[in-house]
Tab-separated table of C-alpha atoms in Angstrom:
chain	number	residue	atom	x	y	z
A	1	MET	CA	-17.755	18.355	17.083
A	2	GLU	CA	-15.509	18.755	13.739
A	3	SER	CA	-12.264	18.188	16.111
A	4	ASP	CA	-14.005	14.843	17.333
A	5	ARG	CA	-14.635	13.637	13.887
A	6	LEU	CA	-10.904	14.422	12.861
A	7	ALA	CA	-9.861	12.401	16.398
A	8	ARG	CA	-11.885	9.307	15.204
A	9	GLN	CA	-10.061	9.535	11.835
A	10	VAL	CA	-6.566	9.724	13.191
A	11	ASP	CA	-7.564	6.936	15.728
A	12	PHE	CA	-8.539	4.807	12.945
A	13	LEU	CA	-5.420	5.534	10.851
A	14	VAL	CA	-3.428	4.666	14.167
A	15	GLU	CA	-4.989	1.285	14.677
A	16	ALA	CA	-4.857	0.377	10.904
A	17	ASP	CA	-0.844	0.613	11.519
A	18	LYS	CA	-1.517	-2.735	13.179
A	19	LEU	CA	-1.835	-4.520	9.570
A	20	LYS	CA	2.225	-3.918	9.008
A	21	SER	CA	2.656	-6.702	11.790
A	22	ILE	CA	0.122	-9.055	10.107
A	23	ILE	CA	2.339	-11.712	8.782
A	24	ARG	CA	1.301	-13.779	5.563
A	25	ARG	CA	2.637	-17.127	4.207
A	26	THR	CA	4.175	-15.728	1.197
A	27	PRO	CA	7.569	-14.292	1.236
A	28	LEU	CA	9.218	-11.199	-0.409
A	29	SER	CA	10.655	-11.920	-3.796
A	30	ASP	CA	14.160	-12.358	-2.374
A	31	GLY	CA	12.906	-14.932	0.029
A	32	SER	CA	14.497	-12.963	2.945
A	33	ARG	CA	11.364	-12.709	4.831
A	34	LEU	CA	7.575	-13.228	4.841
A	35	GLU	CA	5.697	-10.133	3.672
A	36	ASN	CA	3.004	-8.500	5.947
A	37	SER	CA	-0.372	-7.377	4.879
A	38	ALA	CA	0.203	-3.936	4.510
A	39	GLU	CA	3.009	-3.933	2.188
A	40	HIS	CA	1.030	-6.604	0.634
A	41	SER	CA	-1.869	-4.560	0.007
A	42	TRP	CA	0.352	-1.705	-1.639
A	43	HIS	CA	1.621	-4.284	-4.132
A	44	LEU	CA	-1.782	-4.953	-4.995
A	45	ALA	CA	-2.326	-1.332	-5.901
A	46	LEU	CA	0.700	-1.432	-7.684
A	47	ALA	CA	-0.375	-4.363	-9.643
A	48	ALA	CA	-3.557	-2.699	-10.342
A	49	LEU	CA	-1.932	-0.194	-12.122
A	50	VAL	CA	0.467	-2.073	-14.346
A	51	LEU	CA	-2.367	-5.191	-14.925
A	52	ARG	CA	-5.309	-3.379	-15.760
A	53	GLU	CA	-5.336	-3.755	-19.480
A	54	HIS	CA	-6.005	-7.535	-18.710
A	55	ALA	CA	-8.951	-6.733	-17.003
A	56	PRO	CA	-12.638	-6.212	-18.843
A	57	ALA	CA	-13.041	-2.767	-20.407
A	58	ASP	CA	-15.415	-1.938	-17.905
A	59	LEU	CA	-13.191	-1.749	-15.031
A	60	ASP	CA	-13.122	1.219	-12.760
A	61	LEU	CA	-9.584	1.442	-11.824
A	62	GLY	CA	-10.221	3.711	-8.779
A	63	ARG	CA	-12.853	1.392	-7.382
A	64	ALA	CA	-10.376	-1.171	-7.573
A	65	LEU	CA	-7.554	0.691	-5.737
A	66	GLU	CA	-10.208	1.227	-2.907
A	67	LEU	CA	-10.733	-2.205	-2.680
A	68	VAL	CA	-7.549	-3.614	-2.453
A	69	VAL	CA	-6.292	-0.711	0.099
A	70	VAL	CA	-9.220	-2.040	2.311
A	71	HIS	CA	-9.563	-5.687	1.769
A	72	ASP	CA	-7.333	-6.888	4.266
A	73	LEU	CA	-7.836	-4.560	7.026
A	74	VAL	CA	-10.089	-7.153	9.033
A	75	GLU	CA	-6.992	-9.170	9.197
A	76	ILE	CA	-5.823	-6.777	12.136
A	77	ASP	CA	-8.350	-8.750	14.706
A	78	ALA	CA	-9.355	-11.796	12.700
A	79	GLY	CA	-5.490	-12.654	11.551
A	80	ASP	CA	-4.325	-13.792	7.984
A	81	THR	CA	-6.109	-17.142	7.000
A	82	PHE	CA	-3.741	-18.907	4.831
A	83	ALA	CA	-5.086	-19.739	1.306
A	84	TYR	CA	-4.123	-23.355	2.037
A	85	ASP	CA	-5.710	-23.998	5.446
A	86	PRO	CA	-9.329	-25.682	4.862
A	87	ALA	CA	-10.134	-25.216	8.919
A	88	GLY	CA	-9.105	-21.596	9.033
A	89	HIS	CA	-11.555	-20.882	6.393
A	90	GLU	CA	-14.567	-22.426	7.996
A	91	THR	CA	-14.685	-19.678	10.651
A	92	LYS	CA	-13.033	-17.049	8.478
A	93	ALA	CA	-16.082	-15.197	7.518
A	94	GLU	CA	-17.426	-14.964	11.286
A	95	ARG	CA	-13.977	-13.812	12.381
A	96	GLU	CA	-13.640	-11.196	9.867
A	97	ARG	CA	-17.288	-9.697	10.136
A	98	ALA	CA	-16.835	-9.141	14.027
A	99	ALA	CA	-13.150	-7.403	12.786
A	100	ALA	CA	-15.008	-4.931	10.270
A	101	ASP	CA	-17.635	-4.210	12.850
A	102	ARG	CA	-15.083	-3.052	15.097
A	103	LEU	CA	-12.290	-1.564	13.184
A	104	PHE	CA	-14.825	0.356	10.914
A	105	GLY	CA	-16.787	1.397	13.799
A	106	LEU	CA	-13.693	3.643	15.004
A	107	LEU	CA	-14.684	5.960	12.225
A	108	PRO	CA	-17.688	8.306	12.085
A	109	PRO	CA	-20.663	6.534	10.983
A	110	ASP	CA	-20.847	7.782	7.443
A	111	GLN	CA	-17.382	6.506	7.055
A	112	ALA	CA	-17.829	3.335	8.792
A	113	ALA	CA	-20.574	2.693	6.148
A	114	TYR	CA	-18.128	3.459	3.245
A	115	PHE	CA	-15.775	1.100	4.656
A	116	HIS	CA	-18.226	-1.756	5.310
A	117	GLU	CA	-19.487	-1.035	1.714
A	118	ARG	CA	-15.945	-1.333	0.118
A	119	TRP	CA	-15.001	-4.620	2.192
A	120	GLU	CA	-18.531	-6.323	1.162
A	121	GLU	CA	-17.421	-5.246	-2.696
A	122	PHE	CA	-14.507	-6.824	-2.113
A	123	GLU	CA	-15.854	-10.093	-0.235
A	124	GLY	CA	-19.089	-10.355	-2.442
A	125	GLN	CA	-17.198	-10.249	-6.120
A	126	SER	CA	-20.175	-9.253	-7.879
A	127	THR	CA	-18.467	-6.413	-9.763
A	128	THR	CA	-15.547	-6.050	-12.066
A	129	ALA	CA	-13.379	-4.292	-9.709
A	130	ALA	CA	-13.762	-6.837	-7.097
A	131	ARG	CA	-13.212	-9.575	-9.346
A	132	PHE	CA	-10.070	-7.672	-10.725
A	133	ALA	CA	-8.740	-7.095	-7.095
A	134	ASN	CA	-9.118	-10.585	-6.293
A	135	ALA	CA	-7.300	-11.976	-9.076
A	136	LEU	CA	-4.585	-9.673	-8.223
A	137	ASP	CA	-4.507	-10.802	-4.661
A	138	ARG	CA	-4.147	-14.679	-6.213
A	139	VAL	CA	-1.433	-13.619	-8.691
A	140	GLN	CA	0.888	-11.242	-6.474
A	141	ALA	CA	1.013	-14.639	-4.214
A	142	LEU	CA	2.151	-16.456	-7.259
A	143	PHE	CA	4.690	-14.015	-8.172
A	144	GLN	CA	5.989	-13.863	-4.517
A	145	ASN	CA	6.197	-17.677	-4.537
A	146	MET	CA	7.515	-17.900	-8.047
A	147	SER	CA	10.490	-15.402	-7.538
A	148	ALA	CA	11.177	-16.703	-4.318
A	149	GLY	CA	11.967	-20.327	-5.617
A	150	GLY	CA	8.849	-21.988	-4.382
A	151	GLY	CA	7.837	-19.936	-1.311
A	152	SER	CA	4.499	-21.224	0.311
A	153	TRP	CA	4.155	-23.872	-1.667
A	154	ALA	CA	7.143	-25.439	-1.227
A	155	SER	CA	6.993	-24.631	2.966
A	156	TYR	CA	3.669	-25.962	3.148
A	157	GLY	CA	3.578	-28.891	0.624
A	158	VAL	CA	1.038	-27.539	-1.714
A	159	THR	CA	-0.568	-29.722	-4.373
A	160	ARG	CA	-0.813	-28.909	-7.946
A	161	ALA	CA	-4.654	-29.302	-7.795
A	162	GLN	CA	-4.841	-27.022	-4.699
A	163	VAL	CA	-2.949	-24.033	-6.654
A	164	ILE	CA	-5.085	-24.669	-9.659
A	165	THR	CA	-8.093	-24.186	-7.556
A	166	ARG	CA	-6.817	-20.964	-6.007
A	167	MET	CA	-5.399	-19.490	-8.970
A	168	ALA	CA	-8.951	-20.347	-10.988
A	169	PRO	CA	-10.654	-16.824	-10.549
A	170	VAL	CA	-7.542	-15.320	-12.610
A	171	GLU	CA	-9.100	-17.224	-15.615
A	172	ALA	CA	-12.161	-15.047	-16.163
A	173	ALA	CA	-10.678	-11.900	-14.464
A	174	LEU	CA	-7.417	-11.656	-16.136
A	175	PRO	CA	-7.742	-14.233	-19.111
A	176	THR	CA	-4.488	-12.944	-20.872
A	177	VAL	CA	-2.518	-13.677	-17.756
A	178	TRP	CA	-4.226	-16.918	-17.260
A	179	PRO	CA	-1.591	-19.120	-19.528
A	180	TYR	CA	0.953	-17.191	-17.571
A	181	VAL	CA	-0.270	-18.371	-14.658
A	182	LEU	CA	-0.365	-22.058	-15.858
A	183	ASP	CA	3.043	-22.382	-17.148
A	184	VAL	CA	4.504	-21.036	-14.011
A	185	ILE	CA	2.324	-23.758	-12.008
A	186	GLU	CA	3.865	-26.418	-14.610
A	187	ARG	CA	7.177	-25.340	-14.172
A	188	PHE	CA	7.042	-25.506	-10.519
A	189	CYS	CA	5.366	-28.944	-10.523
A	190	ALA	CA	8.488	-29.709	-12.886
A	191	SER	CA	11.167	-28.425	-10.265
A	192	GLY	CA	9.170	-30.300	-7.363
A	193	ALA	CA	8.363	-26.997	-5.453
A	194	ILE	CA	4.616	-27.589	-5.924
A	195	SER	CA	3.702	-31.327	-5.120
A	196	SER	CA	2.145	-32.870	-8.547
A	197	ASP	CA	0.458	-35.599	-6.862
A	198	ALA	CA	-2.759	-35.932	-4.589
A	199	PRO	CA	-1.654	-35.428	-0.903
B	1	MET	CA	4.794	-9.864	-28.494
B	2	GLU	CA	1.533	-9.891	-25.982
B	3	SER	CA	3.650	-12.368	-23.765
B	4	ASP	CA	6.717	-10.253	-24.105
B	5	ARG	CA	4.648	-7.444	-22.677
B	6	LEU	CA	3.219	-9.329	-19.938
B	7	ALA	CA	6.795	-10.497	-18.820
B	8	ARG	CA	8.058	-6.837	-18.509
B	9	GLN	CA	5.073	-6.374	-16.340
B	10	VAL	CA	5.876	-9.124	-13.829
B	11	ASP	CA	9.483	-8.372	-14.168
B	12	PHE	CA	8.600	-4.502	-13.041
B	13	LEU	CA	6.129	-6.072	-10.275
B	14	VAL	CA	8.872	-8.231	-8.897
B	15	GLU	CA	11.683	-5.752	-8.909
B	16	ALA	CA	9.114	-3.263	-6.959
B	17	ASP	CA	9.087	-5.530	-4.272
B	18	LYS	CA	12.356	-4.260	-3.135
B	19	LEU	CA	10.228	-0.959	-1.584
B	20	LYS	CA	9.460	-3.120	1.337
B	21	SER	CA	13.059	-3.246	2.055
B	22	ILE	CA	13.640	0.624	1.997
B	23	ILE	CA	13.694	1.467	5.597
B	24	ARG	CA	12.288	4.856	6.841
B	25	ARG	CA	13.250	6.793	9.892
B	26	THR	CA	9.463	6.889	11.363
B	27	PRO	CA	8.672	3.898	13.392
B	28	LEU	CA	5.544	1.720	13.765
B	29	SER	CA	2.660	3.394	15.704
B	30	ASP	CA	3.933	0.722	18.571
B	31	GLY	CA	7.390	1.961	17.985
B	32	SER	CA	8.519	-1.783	17.765
B	33	ARG	CA	10.651	-1.131	14.135
B	34	LEU	CA	11.100	1.544	11.399
B	35	GLU	CA	8.159	1.019	8.909
B	36	ASN	CA	9.042	0.568	5.283
B	37	SER	CA	8.507	2.585	2.280
B	38	ALA	CA	5.899	-0.359	0.872
B	39	GLU	CA	4.083	-0.198	3.855
B	40	HIS	CA	4.082	3.595	4.225
B	41	SER	CA	2.895	3.921	0.846
B	42	TRP	CA	-0.178	1.701	1.485
B	43	HIS	CA	-0.933	3.482	4.540
B	44	LEU	CA	-0.845	6.963	2.727
B	45	ALA	CA	-3.724	5.340	0.463
B	46	LEU	CA	-5.729	4.353	3.470
B	47	ALA	CA	-5.225	7.981	4.602
B	48	ALA	CA	-6.417	9.125	1.222
B	49	LEU	CA	-9.479	7.106	1.910
B	50	VAL	CA	-10.281	8.587	5.378
B	51	LEU	CA	-8.887	12.214	4.769
B	52	ARG	CA	-10.271	13.185	1.793
B	53	GLU	CA	-12.883	15.389	3.090
B	54	HIS	CA	-10.357	17.739	4.202
B	55	ALA	CA	-9.236	18.623	0.807
B	56	PRO	CA	-10.147	21.191	-1.698
B	57	ALA	CA	-13.563	19.858	-3.432
B	58	ASP	CA	-11.759	19.394	-6.978
B	59	LEU	CA	-9.789	16.674	-5.386
B	60	ASP	CA	-9.473	13.500	-7.915
B	61	LEU	CA	-9.458	10.918	-5.278
B	62	GLY	CA	-8.251	7.950	-7.924
B	63	ARG	CA	-5.533	10.005	-9.122
B	64	ALA	CA	-4.396	10.768	-5.740
B	65	LEU	CA	-4.513	6.986	-5.036
B	66	GLU	CA	-2.184	6.511	-7.971
B	67	LEU	CA	0.256	8.973	-6.905
B	68	VAL	CA	0.535	7.717	-3.271
B	69	VAL	CA	1.163	4.340	-4.822
B	70	VAL	CA	3.848	5.447	-7.473
B	71	HIS	CA	5.425	8.085	-5.350
B	72	ASP	CA	8.031	6.309	-3.065
B	73	LEU	CA	9.287	3.481	-5.848
B	74	VAL	CA	12.153	5.350	-7.241
B	75	GLU	CA	13.570	5.056	-3.383
B	76	ILE	CA	14.468	1.350	-4.462
B	77	ASP	CA	17.564	2.820	-5.971
B	78	ALA	CA	17.872	6.111	-4.244
B	79	GLY	CA	17.010	5.224	-1.071
B	80	ASP	CA	14.699	6.864	1.610
B	81	THR	CA	16.246	10.511	2.003
B	82	PHE	CA	15.423	11.385	5.489
B	83	ALA	CA	12.957	14.445	6.224
B	84	TYR	CA	15.574	16.232	8.286
B	85	ASP	CA	18.726	15.644	6.193
B	86	PRO	CA	19.880	18.869	4.172
B	87	ALA	CA	22.919	16.993	2.400
B	88	GLY	CA	20.945	14.113	1.327
B	89	HIS	CA	17.967	16.706	-0.129
B	90	GLU	CA	21.099	18.388	-2.335
B	91	THR	CA	21.635	15.322	-4.651
B	92	LYS	CA	17.866	13.970	-3.926
B	93	ALA	CA	16.434	15.172	-7.291
B	94	GLU	CA	19.215	13.449	-9.526
B	95	ARG	CA	19.500	10.137	-7.546
B	96	GLU	CA	15.799	9.843	-7.923
B	97	ARG	CA	15.886	11.134	-11.517
B	98	ALA	CA	18.236	8.007	-12.439
B	99	ALA	CA	16.293	5.645	-10.749
B	100	ALA	CA	12.794	6.526	-12.493
B	101	ASP	CA	14.678	6.164	-15.537
B	102	ARG	CA	15.772	2.596	-14.688
B	103	LEU	CA	12.693	1.397	-13.026
B	104	PHE	CA	10.077	2.529	-15.287
B	105	GLY	CA	12.242	1.487	-18.247
B	106	LEU	CA	11.830	-2.165	-17.274
B	107	LEU	CA	7.764	-1.493	-18.403
B	108	PRO	CA	7.130	-1.504	-21.850
B	109	PRO	CA	7.187	2.350	-23.391
B	110	ASP	CA	3.596	3.260	-22.936
B	111	GLN	CA	3.513	2.102	-19.311
B	112	ALA	CA	7.120	3.848	-18.109
B	113	ALA	CA	5.568	7.045	-19.460
B	114	TYR	CA	2.575	6.495	-17.444
B	115	PHE	CA	4.714	6.089	-14.481
B	116	HIS	CA	6.850	8.941	-15.283
B	117	GLU	CA	3.955	11.197	-15.395
B	118	ARG	CA	2.499	10.168	-12.010
B	119	TRP	CA	5.677	10.427	-10.118
B	120	GLU	CA	6.305	13.839	-11.952
B	121	GLU	CA	2.858	14.995	-11.186
B	122	PHE	CA	3.659	14.172	-7.424
B	123	GLU	CA	7.261	15.953	-7.623
B	124	GLY	CA	5.428	19.009	-9.348
B	125	GLN	CA	3.181	19.659	-6.765
B	126	SER	CA	1.065	21.942	-9.359
B	127	THR	CA	-2.327	19.645	-8.936
B	128	THR	CA	-4.591	19.242	-5.916
B	129	ALA	CA	-3.980	15.344	-5.940
B	130	ALA	CA	-0.522	16.000	-5.552
B	131	ARG	CA	-0.847	18.379	-2.986
B	132	PHE	CA	-3.542	16.235	-0.977
B	133	ALA	CA	-0.682	13.027	-1.413
B	134	ASN	CA	2.191	15.170	-0.319
B	135	ALA	CA	0.270	16.209	3.083
B	136	LEU	CA	-0.570	12.923	3.828
B	137	ASP	CA	2.734	12.012	3.458
B	138	ARG	CA	3.520	14.804	6.187
B	139	VAL	CA	0.691	14.021	8.425
B	140	GLN	CA	0.891	10.401	8.395
B	141	ALA	CA	5.027	10.623	9.513
B	142	LEU	CA	3.398	13.086	12.122
B	143	PHE	CA	0.984	10.485	13.317
B	144	GLN	CA	3.582	7.735	13.453
B	145	ASN	CA	6.195	9.910	15.664
B	146	MET	CA	2.707	10.946	17.880
B	147	SER	CA	1.885	7.545	18.392
B	148	ALA	CA	5.455	5.867	19.367
B	149	GLY	CA	5.850	8.800	21.712
B	150	GLY	CA	8.182	11.302	19.727
B	151	GLY	CA	9.508	8.693	17.142
B	152	SER	CA	12.341	10.437	14.599
B	153	TRP	CA	11.866	13.589	16.074
B	154	ALA	CA	13.516	12.482	19.342
B	155	SER	CA	15.912	10.023	17.996
B	156	TYR	CA	17.682	12.916	15.613
B	157	GLY	CA	16.864	16.004	17.891
B	158	VAL	CA	14.718	17.542	15.418
B	159	THR	CA	13.752	21.016	16.270
B	160	ARG	CA	10.092	22.919	16.348
B	161	ALA	CA	11.185	25.199	13.646
B	162	GLN	CA	11.961	21.983	11.408
B	163	VAL	CA	8.729	20.315	12.073
B	164	ILE	CA	7.163	23.478	11.438
B	165	THR	CA	8.661	23.810	7.957
B	166	ARG	CA	8.224	20.068	7.093
B	167	MET	CA	4.556	20.318	7.843
B	168	ALA	CA	3.858	23.609	6.304
B	169	PRO	CA	2.270	21.871	3.287
B	170	VAL	CA	-0.412	20.453	5.424
B	171	GLU	CA	-2.032	23.950	5.955
B	172	ALA	CA	-3.102	24.626	2.349
B	173	ALA	CA	-3.307	20.830	1.548
B	174	LEU	CA	-5.544	20.054	4.245
B	175	PRO	CA	-6.807	23.136	6.073
B	176	THR	CA	-8.942	21.573	8.326
B	177	VAL	CA	-6.219	19.235	10.038
B	178	TRP	CA	-3.806	22.042	10.527
B	179	PRO	CA	-4.904	23.031	13.878
B	180	TYR	CA	-4.464	19.313	14.852
B	181	VAL	CA	-1.086	19.339	13.296
B	182	LEU	CA	-0.026	22.651	15.524
B	183	ASP	CA	-1.423	21.065	18.701
B	184	VAL	CA	0.592	17.669	18.329
B	185	ILE	CA	3.930	19.790	17.662
B	186	GLU	CA	3.097	22.190	20.667
B	187	ARG	CA	2.382	19.044	22.973
B	188	PHE	CA	5.621	17.189	22.017
B	189	CYS	CA	7.667	20.454	22.432
B	190	ALA	CA	6.003	20.519	25.787
B	191	SER	CA	7.120	16.623	26.537
B	192	GLY	CA	10.459	17.319	24.967
B	193	ALA	CA	10.321	15.064	22.259
B	194	ILE	CA	10.418	18.043	19.926
B	195	SER	CA	13.484	20.420	20.679
B	196	SER	CA	12.047	23.830	21.297
B	197	ASP	CA	15.275	26.071	20.956
B	198	ALA	CA	17.792	26.385	17.720
B	199	PRO	CA	20.060	23.723	17.133
């Protein structure tokens, strides 16, 4: 019984390895290749440690770390939905729900419930930890595109209005980071990497 | 002043991106390529959530997550030292100390101290969280090699005695996982992926 429990835990960890093969639209900082969702998730966890002082004082950092580690696992089945793909977002919730059921269902039932709870907390955006994790997800992509000289903004012809909408959650979740975000957007509009006009 | 602090935090996060280009000797579970240290660090954080019940009851899970997120950053300068490379281990401590000084020194001084503390806690192996994080580091590599049909054991002619020595910290830190580890080792000795004889 106990050894069956461990076998299910190991099976889940081996299956989760596939997140390393889910490719995002954002590049590495040096632009050498696109990043995958596993290394991206690690980067968010590191950003949580570095940027916590910009979050509201009631932040539970340990909880936020759990959320960023878990939040992208559903992409193993559902794929990474590009931030600036409206059609993909229409079916995202349904695809990700089915993915959560299959993936977390590999675990013993009590642990499946634990992972469902964490993923739903991130998706629900109703706790400080979830809003902090989400804001990190937004600014990490901004830092990557910034360092790579435009990244997915330039590659996909993204407009200023689209980037502002995408970054909007940062204003409330990381208020002291928001002016920095706006400054980066204006700089990359000026350089032409972000389109200044309506599409 | 405040904006200089944020600029240093962002510089550190951009520099940390280089961990995604540090290549380990262990493959992905499907054997398709070698894994990098950033995605490996994420996998350890996930393993912490899944395997916590196998650790002593005084485990501080949030602390363990911090340790696994931080523990490999020094490889950006020092490189990944292969587990079965005695010569590399002779110079490892000195190379990693210099790396920690440079990398953590990119941050504001209070945060540099925070990262030094976490890294030294992992290296010191004197807390439950550090021993748990270290044991995860060992078993994750075992799971990867196991899933890939031999991985770095087969590629580098690693012997049974070497694997047993490498995995030894698991016995005390994750006692209920230890029989599973021994079983995997015996299976891969039987298959020939781990060399049964002295080198």
